[in-house]
C-alpha positions in Angstrom: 32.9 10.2 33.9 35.7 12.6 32.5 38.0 9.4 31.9 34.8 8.3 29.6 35.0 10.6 28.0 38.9 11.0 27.5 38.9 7.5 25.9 35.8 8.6 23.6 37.5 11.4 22.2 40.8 9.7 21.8 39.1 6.6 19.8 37.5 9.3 17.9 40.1 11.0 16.9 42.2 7.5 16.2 39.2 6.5 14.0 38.6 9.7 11.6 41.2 9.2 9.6 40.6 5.8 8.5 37.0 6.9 7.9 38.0 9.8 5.5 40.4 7.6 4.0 37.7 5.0 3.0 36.7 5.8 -0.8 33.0 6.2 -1.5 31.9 3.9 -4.3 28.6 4.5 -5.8 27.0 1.0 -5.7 25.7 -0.5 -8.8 23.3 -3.5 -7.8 19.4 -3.8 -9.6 18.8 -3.8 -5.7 19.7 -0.5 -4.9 17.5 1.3 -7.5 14.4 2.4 -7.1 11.6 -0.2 -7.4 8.7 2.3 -8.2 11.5 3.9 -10.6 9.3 3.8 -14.4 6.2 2.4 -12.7 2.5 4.4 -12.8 0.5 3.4 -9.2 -2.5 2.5 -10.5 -5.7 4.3 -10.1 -8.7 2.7 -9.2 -11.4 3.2 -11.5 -14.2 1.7 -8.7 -13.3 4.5 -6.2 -13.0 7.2 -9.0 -16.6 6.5 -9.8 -17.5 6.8 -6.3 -15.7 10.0 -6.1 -17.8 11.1 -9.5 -20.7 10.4 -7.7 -19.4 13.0 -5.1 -18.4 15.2 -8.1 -22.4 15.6 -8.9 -23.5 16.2 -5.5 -21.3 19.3 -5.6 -22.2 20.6 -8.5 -25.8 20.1 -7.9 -24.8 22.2 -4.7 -23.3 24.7 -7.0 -19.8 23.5 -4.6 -17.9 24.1 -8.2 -14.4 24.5 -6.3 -15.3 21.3 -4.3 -16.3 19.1 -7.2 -13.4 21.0 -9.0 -10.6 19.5 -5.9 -12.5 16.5 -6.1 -11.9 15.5 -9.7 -8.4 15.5 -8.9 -8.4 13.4 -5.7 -10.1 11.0 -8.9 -7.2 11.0 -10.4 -4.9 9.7 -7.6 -3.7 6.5 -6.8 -5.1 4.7 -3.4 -4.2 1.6 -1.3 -6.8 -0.6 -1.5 -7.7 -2.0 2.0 -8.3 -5.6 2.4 -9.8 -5.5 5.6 -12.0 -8.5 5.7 -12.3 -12.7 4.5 -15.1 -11.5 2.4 -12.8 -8.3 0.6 -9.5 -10.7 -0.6 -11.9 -11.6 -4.3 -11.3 -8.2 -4.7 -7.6 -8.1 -5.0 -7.9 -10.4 -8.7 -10.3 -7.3 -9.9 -7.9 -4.9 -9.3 -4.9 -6.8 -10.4 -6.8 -7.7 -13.8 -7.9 -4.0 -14.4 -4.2 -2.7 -13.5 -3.2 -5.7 -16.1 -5.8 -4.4 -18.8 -4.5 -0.2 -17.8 -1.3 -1.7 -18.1 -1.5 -3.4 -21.6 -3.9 -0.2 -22.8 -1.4 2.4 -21.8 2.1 0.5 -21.8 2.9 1.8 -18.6 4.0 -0.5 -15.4 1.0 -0.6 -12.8 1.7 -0.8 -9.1 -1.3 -2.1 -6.7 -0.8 -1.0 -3.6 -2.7 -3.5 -1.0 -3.1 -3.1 3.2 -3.9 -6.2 3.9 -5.6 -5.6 7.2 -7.2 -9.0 8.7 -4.3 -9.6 10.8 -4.9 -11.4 14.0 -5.1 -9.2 16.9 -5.2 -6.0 14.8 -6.0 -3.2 16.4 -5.4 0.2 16.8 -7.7 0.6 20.2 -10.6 1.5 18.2 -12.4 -1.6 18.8 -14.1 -0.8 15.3 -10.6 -1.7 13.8 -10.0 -5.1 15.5 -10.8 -7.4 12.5 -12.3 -10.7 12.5 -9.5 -12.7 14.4 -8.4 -13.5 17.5 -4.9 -15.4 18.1 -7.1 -16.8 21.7 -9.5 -18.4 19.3 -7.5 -19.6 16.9 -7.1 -16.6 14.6 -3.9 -17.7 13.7 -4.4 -20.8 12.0 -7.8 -19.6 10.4 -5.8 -16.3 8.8 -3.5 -18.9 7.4 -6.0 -21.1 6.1 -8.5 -18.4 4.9 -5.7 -16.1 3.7 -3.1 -17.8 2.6 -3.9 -21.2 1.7 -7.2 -21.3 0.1 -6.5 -17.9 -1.7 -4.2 -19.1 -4.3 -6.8 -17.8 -6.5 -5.5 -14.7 -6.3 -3.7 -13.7 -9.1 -3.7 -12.2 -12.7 -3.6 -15.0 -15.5 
């Protein structure tokens, strides 16, 4: 164990000079930038409505600092879960009103998406598991159903 050792220290010690000596070089590739860099996530107008429907029930409550912490959380961009066969439509709403927030405001508009039909998904909440199962060909209908027949998706 000490001979280990003695050979770890001594290659260490061998090798710190040639890693001090190697110059750092700030790297100037698109790919090394920030993607997001520039961009506004987009907000969802659908969910802030539901949250302004939350706003009113507080304020009819006379909850004024709720409905006041609420209005912000209106504000704040979301993933939008994509969760079931039924749920992927959705994807070209959101995509066209990021397009039209987009073209209104001149600012870049990131849709964040979960796509959460995976076969076998499942965080041991049983409630969670999704419609597929890779034993009954959940596989081949998530690539049929998802990816094949949804070329729809898209903003034109």
């Amino acid at each position: 164990m000490k001979g280990a050792i003695a050979i770890t220290a001594a290659l260490a010690s061998l090798l710190a000079p040639l890693a001090a000596a190697s110059p750092i070089v700030e790297r100037g590739s698109s790919a090394d930038k920030n993607p997001f860099l520039g961009k506004q996530f987009y907000v969802s107008p659908f969910y802030a409505k539901e949250i302004d429907g939350a706003i009113k029930t507080f304020k009819a409550q006379k909850k004024f600092d709720l409905a006041a912490k609420a209005a912000k959380v209106a504000k704040v961009s979301t993933f939008i879960w994509v969760s079931s066969f039924d749920a992927l439509p959705s994807i070209t709403t959101y995509l066209k009103d990021a397009r039209k927030i987009q073209q209104k405001t001149g600012k870049k508009q990131v849709v964040q998406l979960v796509v959460y039909n995976l076969p076998d998904r499942d965080c041991s909440a049983k409630a969670s598991a999704g419609e597929l199962i890779l034993s009954e060909g959940g596989k081949c209908r998530w690539i049929f159903n998802d990816v094949y027949a949804r070329t729809d998706i898209g903003v034109s």
